[in-house]
Amino acid sequence: MVKEYLENVRRLVPLVHNITNYVTVNDVANVLLACGGSPIMSDEPEDVEDITSVCGGLNLNIGTLHKSSIEGMLKAGHRANELGHPVLLDPVGAGASALRTNTALRLMRELKLTAVRGNSSEIKTLYLGSGTTKGVDADVADAVTENNLDESIGFVKGFAKETGSVIAVTGAIDLVSDGDRCYVIRNGRPEMGKITGTGCQLSGIMTAYLTANPEHPLEAAAAAVCVMGLAGETAWSRMEKGDGNATYRNRIIDAIYNMTGEDLEKGANYEVR
Amino acid sequence: MVKEYLENVRRLVPLVHNITNYVTVNDVANVLLACGGSPIMSDEPEDVEDITSVCGGLNLNIGTLHKSSIEGMLKAGHRANELGHPVLLDPVGAGASALRTNTALRLMRELKLTAVRGNSSEIKTLYLGSGTTKGVDADVADAVTENNLDESIGFVKGFAKETGSVIAVTGAIDLVSDGDRCYVIRNGRPEMGKITGTGCQLSGIMTAYLTANPEHPLEAAAAAVCVMGLAGETAWSRMEKGDGNATYRNRIIDAIYNMTGEDLEKGANYEVR
Amino acid sequence: MVKEYLENVRRLVPLVHNITNYVTVNDVANVLLACGGSPIMSDEPEDVEDITSVCGGLNLNIGTLHKSSIEGMLKAGHRANELGHPVLLDPVGAGASALRTNTALRLMRELKLTAVRGNSSEIKTLYLGSGTTKGVDADVADAVTENNLDESIGFVKGFAKETGSVIAVTGAIDLVSDGDRCYVIRNGRPEMGKITGTGCQLSGIMTAYLTANPEHPLEAAAAAVCVMGLAGETAWSRMEKGDGNATYRNRIIDAIYNMTGEDLEKGANYEVR
């Protein structure tokens, strides 16, 4: 029954404060509108506390850090924690630089995070405290596969238990756990990796889902992962000869815009372990 | 006779300096090219005076303020005022944070603004000196409707007279006034609200129109509002099954790219009060 | 035989570090993915050395400079030079402001640049040490034409010899030289000038080509110019009634995504002088 999480977003139109990278920020804004939420962006330390106060949730994405935006993330995060708003961390490129790794670890230490969503290399970096992420993509050696599935589920459950956050590791197979249960999700298309920012978009959507479903963070996070993956499948089915990653990007956002609760219920491909 | 304002933009190719937010900046650049202008972006205080000097108009948008970009806006604005260039303010999110409200008020106080364009909540915030804007969207309670139209026209005329700027309040019904007359414009589609940055795009276009039509700021501003709304209608008529807000965004810019003076003359839906 | 340069990019998936403007950064990321590379963006001085170390090439674009990003460009550039990575400079708007001109000249002085790619006004500004660029577009008086072709080739060859960098002047006719030979390329469409950032996109692609073809910088740079121009032609052939510059932008990236070595071999239109 994932459809109620989608329908709550469409009904409640959660306002999401995003401190995110300047590469994919426009897509994050449009996908938040597409899924039924409403986006606002602000990273200036003097502005963020006011902005987060009028919002319902906070999405922190470290894709293009600046010293002042790190300060903005901490200020906004503390204010959101005071207000009881869900806070999500997307540790883009953790493991690829000391600044990214250390900033992600600091945000995990100083803030109460409702959820952390990244690729397998980024999440392993956070678990180990250091890493060797290859840029912004996951290392093949770190990928969740059918062969290492049990072990991967154990890792994600353990890390969720340790941190008290929902942990979402996304890739060919997606794992979302709160420490007790783990959603194993098999929606999506490999071609989504040829679009910049599908992970950032998912983090935006997931924050909207967490905000509109405050009693069910695990299910809301898992539903958001299904939405993004299913949109990738729907969009792919509309691709025509000559279309490439730019058109695919647009069609994915379009698919999210048009997705109903029934579509999600029918298309979501997951098991709970 | 709105078509001459469009044709002047296509003929004169006004170069517009934009200090704008990083969320919608790419769309602002592409829509300026689509309407016949030419965009340049620069917010670094050391760069802005030179850049505004080679341009014809200045578009100030406070969507994602930074301390240094505020300094850049003031420097660029003073230089543009010295040169007699039109300057437009888009007070994105005024009312949602003290920094945004105060920055917008300061820009209004220190600069001579040719036009101010915002939604009804933002403009009311500027009039009252404080506000309760819900993020970057207008509060429903503030909307211009057929029921409060006379009162709304009176408010916009009064604020335009008080400030000496053309005031443009955009929403389901758009009002554009210089204090004496008020254009009431009924172009556009509600679905435009599901795309991030249609307001920012309109502010970019409006600056190009003000720059290419320096003798007629009221008419130029009103024509720009008609262009954006009509493009929203034309684009909507090209939407196909499965299309959503990402495709709609592209089709709106496409519609502006293809719009002729005759199209605008025929499609503009306005009265002057 | 340009196809091998394309195929090397698809085979080696070069990771490119981009310090680029916030206007066109999303298109640069998507076009890098489309051509077979992988993008990462980072401009914070504390982050750039780590990031450039995990990459293969560095793309420096001065389209929206900030004081801190200038520092980031120098730090990243020095590290890339130490590591022997190719470094490209795109001097966006050199000649339009002192900050842009001086920053571009400083980067040329302090760094070993593999290639410099700009429009004719920008490159002339760098040669002369000052200029009168009109915003971010080339001055018509500076354009390379069939009438001044011999003289233009002589200028580009001379500047390449003087600097030790591959110099690429792009416009209606593109010239790419290493000082000895000059590729004269006649791919592309004039309508590409109505899309923001086709130059920035080309610089991203060119950096990927330089990174994947380290023994052949001249040929790699020329192949990248052919790719972009040919994509502009292919994309134009797919345009339908009502399409404009937003759709054209998407179709160009799509065309790069779908381009094979054979397509490039057949469509590249160049001579070597």
mmCIF file of C-alpha atoms in Angstrom, chain C:
data_model
loop_
_atom_site.group_PDB
_atom_site.id
_atom_site.type_symbol
_atom_site.label_atom_id
_atom_site.label_comp_id
_atom_site.label_asym_id
_atom_site.label_seq_id
_atom_site.Cartn_x
_atom_site.Cartn_y
_atom_site.Cartn_z
ATOM 1 C CA MET C 1 39.802 9.714 -39.198
ATOM 2 C CA VAL C 2 38.048 11.602 -36.404
ATOM 3 C CA LYS C 3 35.975 8.671 -35.193
ATOM 4 C CA GLU C 4 38.719 7.184 -33.014
ATOM 5 C CA TYR C 5 38.714 10.304 -30.804
ATOM 6 C CA LEU C 6 35.000 9.858 -30.139
ATOM 7 C CA GLU C 7 35.393 6.143 -29.527
ATOM 8 C CA ASN C 8 38.192 6.708 -27.026
ATOM 9 C CA VAL C 9 35.885 8.966 -25.001
ATOM 10 C CA ARG C 10 33.123 6.351 -24.964
ATOM 11 C CA ARG C 11 35.611 3.629 -24.005
ATOM 12 C CA LEU C 12 37.568 5.480 -21.311
ATOM 13 C CA VAL C 13 34.708 7.533 -19.744
ATOM 14 C CA PRO C 14 36.976 10.426 -18.720
ATOM 15 C CA LEU C 15 36.059 12.094 -15.436
ATOM 16 C CA VAL C 16 36.123 15.868 -15.964
ATOM 17 C CA HIS C 17 36.362 18.437 -13.176
ATOM 18 C CA ASN C 18 34.436 21.581 -14.124
ATOM 19 C CA ILE C 19 34.728 24.979 -12.497
ATOM 20 C CA THR C 20 32.082 26.656 -14.549
ATOM 21 C CA ASN C 21 29.332 29.245 -14.488
ATOM 22 C CA TYR C 22 25.990 28.600 -12.777
ATOM 23 C CA VAL C 23 24.006 29.576 -15.905
ATOM 24 C CA THR C 24 24.784 26.599 -18.122
ATOM 25 C CA VAL C 25 26.275 24.145 -15.644
ATOM 26 C CA ASN C 26 23.441 21.632 -15.881
ATOM 27 C CA ASP C 27 23.744 21.437 -19.667
ATOM 28 C CA VAL C 28 27.515 21.014 -19.353
ATOM 29 C CA ALA C 29 26.967 18.088 -16.986
ATOM 30 C CA ASN C 30 24.389 16.440 -19.233
ATOM 31 C CA VAL C 31 26.404 16.944 -22.416
ATOM 32 C CA LEU C 32 29.472 15.421 -20.746
ATOM 33 C CA LEU C 33 27.381 12.362 -19.920
ATOM 34 C CA ALA C 34 25.943 12.402 -23.464
ATOM 35 C CA CYS C 35 29.371 12.335 -25.115
ATOM 36 C CA GLY C 36 30.554 9.470 -22.924
ATOM 37 C CA GLY C 37 32.397 11.310 -20.162
ATOM 38 C CA SER C 38 31.518 11.865 -16.533
ATOM 39 C CA PRO C 39 31.242 15.302 -14.900
ATOM 40 C CA ILE C 40 31.971 16.611 -11.442
ATOM 41 C CA MET C 41 31.626 20.230 -10.388
ATOM 42 C CA SER C 42 33.419 21.920 -7.506
ATOM 43 C CA ASP C 43 34.727 25.472 -7.120
ATOM 44 C CA GLU C 44 35.309 25.835 -3.371
ATOM 45 C CA PRO C 45 39.071 26.407 -2.920
ATOM 46 C CA GLU C 46 39.198 23.878 -0.055
ATOM 47 C CA ASP C 47 37.611 21.179 -2.213
ATOM 48 C CA VAL C 48 39.130 21.582 -5.682
ATOM 49 C CA GLU C 49 42.535 19.948 -5.238
ATOM 50 C CA ASP C 50 41.043 16.715 -3.951
ATOM 51 C CA ILE C 51 38.410 16.700 -6.676
ATOM 52 C CA THR C 52 40.777 17.411 -9.544
ATOM 53 C CA SER C 53 43.036 14.647 -8.229
ATOM 54 C CA VAL C 54 40.373 11.977 -8.763
ATOM 55 C CA CYS C 55 39.572 13.346 -12.260
ATOM 56 C CA GLY C 56 41.386 13.126 -15.588
ATOM 57 C CA GLY C 57 40.901 16.658 -16.949
ATOM 58 C CA LEU C 58 39.963 20.174 -15.870
ATOM 59 C CA ASN C 59 37.557 22.602 -17.559
ATOM 60 C CA LEU C 60 37.842 26.241 -16.410
ATOM 61 C CA ASN C 61 35.003 28.553 -17.519
ATOM 62 C CA ILE C 62 34.883 32.171 -16.320
ATOM 63 C CA GLY C 63 31.202 32.821 -17.165
ATOM 64 C CA THR C 64 30.137 33.873 -13.654
ATOM 65 C CA LEU C 65 33.289 34.538 -11.657
ATOM 66 C CA HIS C 66 33.385 34.928 -7.914
ATOM 67 C CA LYS C 67 36.484 35.862 -5.959
ATOM 68 C CA SER C 68 36.528 32.450 -4.338
ATOM 69 C CA SER C 69 36.043 30.589 -7.610
ATOM 70 C CA ILE C 70 39.039 32.414 -9.117
ATOM 71 C CA GLU C 71 41.098 31.103 -6.216
ATOM 72 C CA GLY C 72 39.562 27.676 -6.868
ATOM 73 C CA MET C 73 40.550 27.824 -10.554
ATOM 74 C CA LEU C 74 44.155 28.628 -9.729
ATOM 75 C CA LYS C 75 44.436 25.912 -7.081
ATOM 76 C CA ALA C 76 42.778 23.285 -9.257
ATOM 77 C CA GLY C 77 44.836 24.370 -12.263
ATOM 78 C CA HIS C 78 48.146 24.081 -10.426
ATOM 79 C CA ARG C 79 47.231 20.633 -9.114
ATOM 80 C CA ALA C 80 46.076 19.485 -12.566
ATOM 81 C CA ASN C 81 49.368 20.738 -14.040
ATOM 82 C CA GLU C 82 51.333 18.778 -11.429
ATOM 83 C CA LEU C 83 49.365 15.666 -12.303
ATOM 84 C CA GLY C 84 49.776 16.189 -16.050
ATOM 85 C CA HIS C 85 46.013 16.492 -16.617
ATOM 86 C CA PRO C 86 44.775 18.470 -19.612
ATOM 87 C CA VAL C 87 43.433 21.893 -18.637
ATOM 88 C CA LEU C 88 41.068 23.914 -20.850
ATOM 89 C CA LEU C 89 40.167 27.591 -20.482
ATOM 90 C CA ASP C 90 36.884 29.031 -21.756
ATOM 91 C CA PRO C 91 37.293 32.834 -21.380
ATOM 92 C CA VAL C 92 33.548 33.684 -21.397
ATOM 93 C CA GLY C 93 33.062 37.434 -21.702
ATOM 94 C CA ALA C 94 36.779 38.299 -21.770
ATOM 95 C CA GLY C 95 36.797 41.864 -23.053
ATOM 96 C CA ALA C 96 33.444 42.729 -21.480
ATOM 97 C CA SER C 97 34.867 43.493 -18.023
ATOM 98 C CA ALA C 98 38.268 44.075 -16.484
ATOM 99 C CA LEU C 99 37.759 41.217 -14.018
ATOM 100 C CA ARG C 100 37.062 38.718 -16.790
ATOM 101 C CA THR C 101 39.888 39.906 -19.029
ATOM 102 C CA ASN C 102 42.404 39.999 -16.197
ATOM 103 C CA THR C 103 41.351 36.649 -14.776
ATOM 104 C CA ALA C 104 41.641 34.966 -18.164
ATOM 105 C CA LEU C 105 45.069 36.525 -18.734
ATOM 106 C CA ARG C 106 46.206 35.473 -15.270
ATOM 107 C CA LEU C 107 45.059 31.884 -15.821
ATOM 108 C CA MET C 108 47.001 31.851 -19.126
ATOM 109 C CA ARG C 109 50.077 33.222 -17.400
ATOM 110 C CA GLU C 110 50.077 31.028 -14.311
ATOM 111 C CA LEU C 111 48.833 27.730 -15.717
ATOM 112 C CA LYS C 112 49.928 25.433 -18.494
ATOM 113 C CA LEU C 113 46.773 25.296 -20.632
ATOM 114 C CA THR C 114 46.247 22.453 -23.069
ATOM 115 C CA ALA C 115 43.582 24.399 -24.941
ATOM 116 C CA VAL C 116 41.752 27.721 -24.960
ATOM 117 C CA ARG C 117 38.313 27.833 -26.595
ATOM 118 C CA GLY C 118 36.304 30.996 -27.129
ATOM 119 C CA ASN C 119 34.562 33.155 -29.684
ATOM 120 C CA SER C 120 36.576 35.454 -31.924
ATOM 121 C CA SER C 121 36.157 38.534 -29.695
ATOM 122 C CA GLU C 122 37.229 36.679 -26.575
ATOM 123 C CA ILE C 123 40.317 35.188 -28.220
ATOM 124 C CA LYS C 124 41.313 38.542 -29.745
ATOM 125 C CA THR C 125 40.991 40.100 -26.299
ATOM 126 C CA LEU C 126 43.402 37.534 -24.886
ATOM 127 C CA TYR C 127 45.841 38.148 -27.735
ATOM 128 C CA LEU C 128 45.728 41.934 -27.363
ATOM 129 C CA GLY C 129 45.494 41.951 -23.547
ATOM 130 C CA SER C 130 42.281 44.003 -23.636
ATOM 131 C CA GLY C 131 39.091 44.084 -25.679
ATOM 132 C CA THR C 132 35.604 45.317 -26.367
ATOM 133 C CA THR C 133 33.529 42.138 -26.274
ATOM 134 C CA LYS C 134 29.786 42.842 -26.396
ATOM 135 C CA GLY C 135 28.570 40.756 -23.508
ATOM 136 C CA VAL C 136 29.037 37.052 -24.103
ATOM 137 C CA ASP C 137 28.634 37.117 -27.896
ATOM 138 C CA ALA C 138 31.327 37.847 -30.432
ATOM 139 C CA ASP C 139 31.422 41.215 -32.141
ATOM 140 C CA VAL C 140 30.436 40.895 -35.817
ATOM 141 C CA ALA C 141 33.585 42.834 -36.744
ATOM 142 C CA ASP C 142 35.694 40.069 -35.192
ATOM 143 C CA ALA C 143 33.995 37.136 -36.946
ATOM 144 C CA VAL C 144 35.932 34.617 -39.019
ATOM 145 C CA THR C 145 34.515 34.722 -42.553
ATOM 146 C CA GLU C 146 35.440 33.278 -45.948
ATOM 147 C CA ASN C 147 36.772 36.766 -46.805
ATOM 148 C CA ASN C 148 39.255 37.000 -43.943
ATOM 149 C CA LEU C 149 39.971 33.279 -43.666
ATOM 150 C CA ASP C 150 43.679 33.303 -44.540
ATOM 151 C CA GLU C 151 44.362 36.160 -42.181
ATOM 152 C CA SER C 152 42.297 34.509 -39.421
ATOM 153 C CA ILE C 153 44.152 31.214 -39.823
ATOM 154 C CA GLY C 154 47.429 33.109 -39.590
ATOM 155 C CA PHE C 155 46.293 34.814 -36.395
ATOM 156 C CA VAL C 156 45.136 31.584 -34.738
ATOM 157 C CA LYS C 157 48.300 29.705 -35.732
ATOM 158 C CA GLY C 158 50.451 32.541 -34.431
ATOM 159 C CA PHE C 159 48.625 32.758 -31.108
ATOM 160 C CA ALA C 160 48.793 28.978 -30.651
ATOM 161 C CA LYS C 161 52.536 29.041 -31.308
ATOM 162 C CA GLU C 162 53.049 31.928 -28.900
ATOM 163 C CA THR C 163 51.057 30.323 -26.076
ATOM 164 C CA GLY C 164 51.864 26.661 -26.588
ATOM 165 C CA SER C 165 48.154 25.884 -26.258
ATOM 166 C CA VAL C 166 45.700 24.576 -28.816
ATOM 167 C CA ILE C 167 43.617 27.632 -29.733
ATOM 168 C CA ALA C 168 39.997 27.094 -30.816
ATOM 169 C CA VAL C 169 38.025 30.044 -32.184
ATOM 170 C CA THR C 170 34.445 28.972 -32.734
ATOM 171 C CA GLY C 171 31.708 30.700 -34.726
ATOM 172 C CA ALA C 172 30.175 30.280 -38.179
ATOM 173 C CA ILE C 173 33.568 28.921 -39.286
ATOM 174 C CA ASP C 174 35.626 27.248 -36.564
ATOM 175 C CA LEU C 175 39.426 27.343 -36.437
ATOM 176 C CA VAL C 176 41.485 24.999 -34.246
ATOM 177 C CA SER C 177 45.267 25.179 -34.321
ATOM 178 C CA ASP C 178 48.344 24.009 -32.434
ATOM 179 C CA GLY C 179 50.591 26.517 -34.202
ATOM 180 C CA ASP C 180 51.592 24.206 -37.056
ATOM 181 C CA ARG C 181 48.325 23.073 -38.515
ATOM 182 C CA CYS C 182 44.861 24.610 -38.455
ATOM 183 C CA TYR C 183 41.582 22.716 -38.726
ATOM 184 C CA VAL C 184 38.951 24.761 -40.577
ATOM 185 C CA ILE C 185 35.551 23.348 -39.621
ATOM 186 C CA ARG C 186 32.240 24.152 -41.257
ATOM 187 C CA ASN C 187 29.754 22.151 -39.174
ATOM 188 C CA GLY C 188 26.967 23.731 -37.138
ATOM 189 C CA ARG C 189 23.904 25.940 -37.557
ATOM 190 C CA PRO C 190 23.421 29.661 -36.926
ATOM 191 C CA GLU C 191 20.406 28.869 -34.690
ATOM 192 C CA MET C 192 22.799 27.416 -32.102
ATOM 193 C CA GLY C 193 23.506 31.034 -31.114
ATOM 194 C CA LYS C 194 19.942 31.276 -29.819
ATOM 195 C CA ILE C 195 20.644 28.686 -27.112
ATOM 196 C CA THR C 196 22.534 29.755 -24.030
ATOM 197 C CA GLY C 197 25.720 27.846 -23.422
ATOM 198 C CA THR C 198 26.482 25.924 -26.612
ATOM 199 C CA GLY C 199 30.013 27.291 -26.230
ATOM 200 C CA CYS C 200 30.194 26.150 -22.606
ATOM 201 C CA GLN C 201 28.923 22.731 -23.635
ATOM 202 C CA LEU C 202 31.578 22.484 -26.335
ATOM 203 C CA SER C 203 34.274 23.352 -23.798
ATOM 204 C CA GLY C 204 33.053 20.529 -21.567
ATOM 205 C CA ILE C 205 33.090 18.047 -24.448
ATOM 206 C CA MET C 206 36.481 19.267 -25.616
ATOM 207 C CA THR C 207 37.963 18.659 -22.158
ATOM 208 C CA ALA C 208 36.619 15.098 -22.240
ATOM 209 C CA TYR C 209 38.162 14.595 -25.702
ATOM 210 C CA LEU C 210 41.521 16.017 -24.597
ATOM 211 C CA THR C 211 41.468 13.735 -21.536
ATOM 212 C CA ALA C 212 40.702 10.568 -23.485
ATOM 213 C CA ASN C 213 43.167 11.370 -26.286
ATOM 214 C CA PRO C 214 46.234 12.739 -24.479
ATOM 215 C CA GLU C 215 48.631 12.086 -27.376
ATOM 216 C CA HIS C 216 46.577 14.064 -29.884
ATOM 217 C CA PRO C 217 45.367 17.341 -28.378
ATOM 218 C CA LEU C 218 44.932 19.127 -31.721
ATOM 219 C CA GLU C 219 42.932 16.332 -33.311
ATOM 220 C CA ALA C 220 40.901 15.736 -30.151
ATOM 221 C CA ALA C 221 39.970 19.418 -29.886
ATOM 222 C CA ALA C 222 39.025 19.547 -33.567
ATOM 223 C CA ALA C 223 36.958 16.365 -33.253
ATOM 224 C CA ALA C 224 35.036 17.883 -30.315
ATOM 225 C CA VAL C 225 34.221 20.943 -32.442
ATOM 226 C CA CYS C 226 32.951 18.674 -35.219
ATOM 227 C CA VAL C 227 30.820 16.713 -32.709
ATOM 228 C CA MET C 228 29.118 19.860 -31.422
ATOM 229 C CA GLY C 229 28.517 21.290 -34.904
ATOM 230 C CA LEU C 230 27.277 18.007 -36.332
ATOM 231 C CA ALA C 231 24.942 17.587 -33.358
ATOM 232 C CA GLY C 232 23.564 21.042 -34.137
ATOM 233 C CA GLU C 233 22.830 19.879 -37.682
ATOM 234 C CA THR C 234 21.308 16.540 -36.662
ATOM 235 C CA ALA C 235 19.174 18.193 -33.995
ATOM 236 C CA TRP C 236 17.956 20.822 -36.433
ATOM 237 C CA SER C 237 16.791 18.111 -38.834
ATOM 238 C CA ARG C 238 14.524 16.766 -36.059
ATOM 239 C CA MET C 239 12.854 20.132 -35.310
ATOM 240 C CA GLU C 240 9.103 20.291 -35.844
ATOM 241 C CA LYS C 241 6.660 23.136 -36.320
ATOM 242 C CA GLY C 242 6.356 25.090 -33.097
ATOM 243 C CA ASP C 243 9.694 23.948 -31.706
ATOM 244 C CA GLY C 244 12.091 26.665 -30.588
ATOM 245 C CA ASN C 245 15.359 27.109 -28.763
ATOM 246 C CA ALA C 246 14.377 25.117 -25.645
ATOM 247 C CA THR C 247 13.585 22.025 -27.674
ATOM 248 C CA TYR C 248 16.624 22.601 -29.877
ATOM 249 C CA ARG C 249 18.810 22.606 -26.765
ATOM 250 C CA ASN C 250 17.469 19.211 -25.738
ATOM 251 C CA ARG C 251 17.775 17.734 -29.216
ATOM 252 C CA ILE C 252 21.429 18.804 -29.494
ATOM 253 C CA ILE C 253 22.315 16.964 -26.293
ATOM 254 C CA ASP C 254 20.245 14.008 -27.527
ATOM 255 C CA ALA C 255 22.161 14.029 -30.820
ATOM 256 C CA ILE C 256 25.483 13.890 -28.969
ATOM 257 C CA TYR C 257 24.153 11.024 -26.848
ATOM 258 C CA ASN C 258 23.304 9.023 -29.973
ATOM 259 C CA MET C 259 26.291 9.941 -32.147
ATOM 260 C CA THR C 260 28.509 7.036 -33.209
ATOM 261 C CA GLY C 261 32.020 7.142 -34.564
ATOM 262 C CA GLU C 262 30.628 6.366 -38.009
ATOM 263 C CA ASP C 263 28.159 9.262 -37.793
ATOM 264 C CA LEU C 264 30.998 11.614 -36.915
ATOM 265 C CA GLU C 265 33.288 10.273 -39.623
ATOM 266 C CA LYS C 266 30.563 10.825 -42.222
ATOM 267 C CA GLY C 267 29.296 14.183 -40.952
ATOM 268 C CA ALA C 268 32.486 16.005 -39.943
ATOM 269 C CA ASN C 269 33.134 18.814 -42.417
ATOM 270 C CA TYR C 270 36.701 20.050 -42.118
ATOM 271 C CA GLU C 271 39.929 20.730 -43.924
ATOM 272 C CA VAL C 272 43.443 21.037 -42.503
ATOM 273 C CA ARG C 273 45.480 24.059 -43.502
#
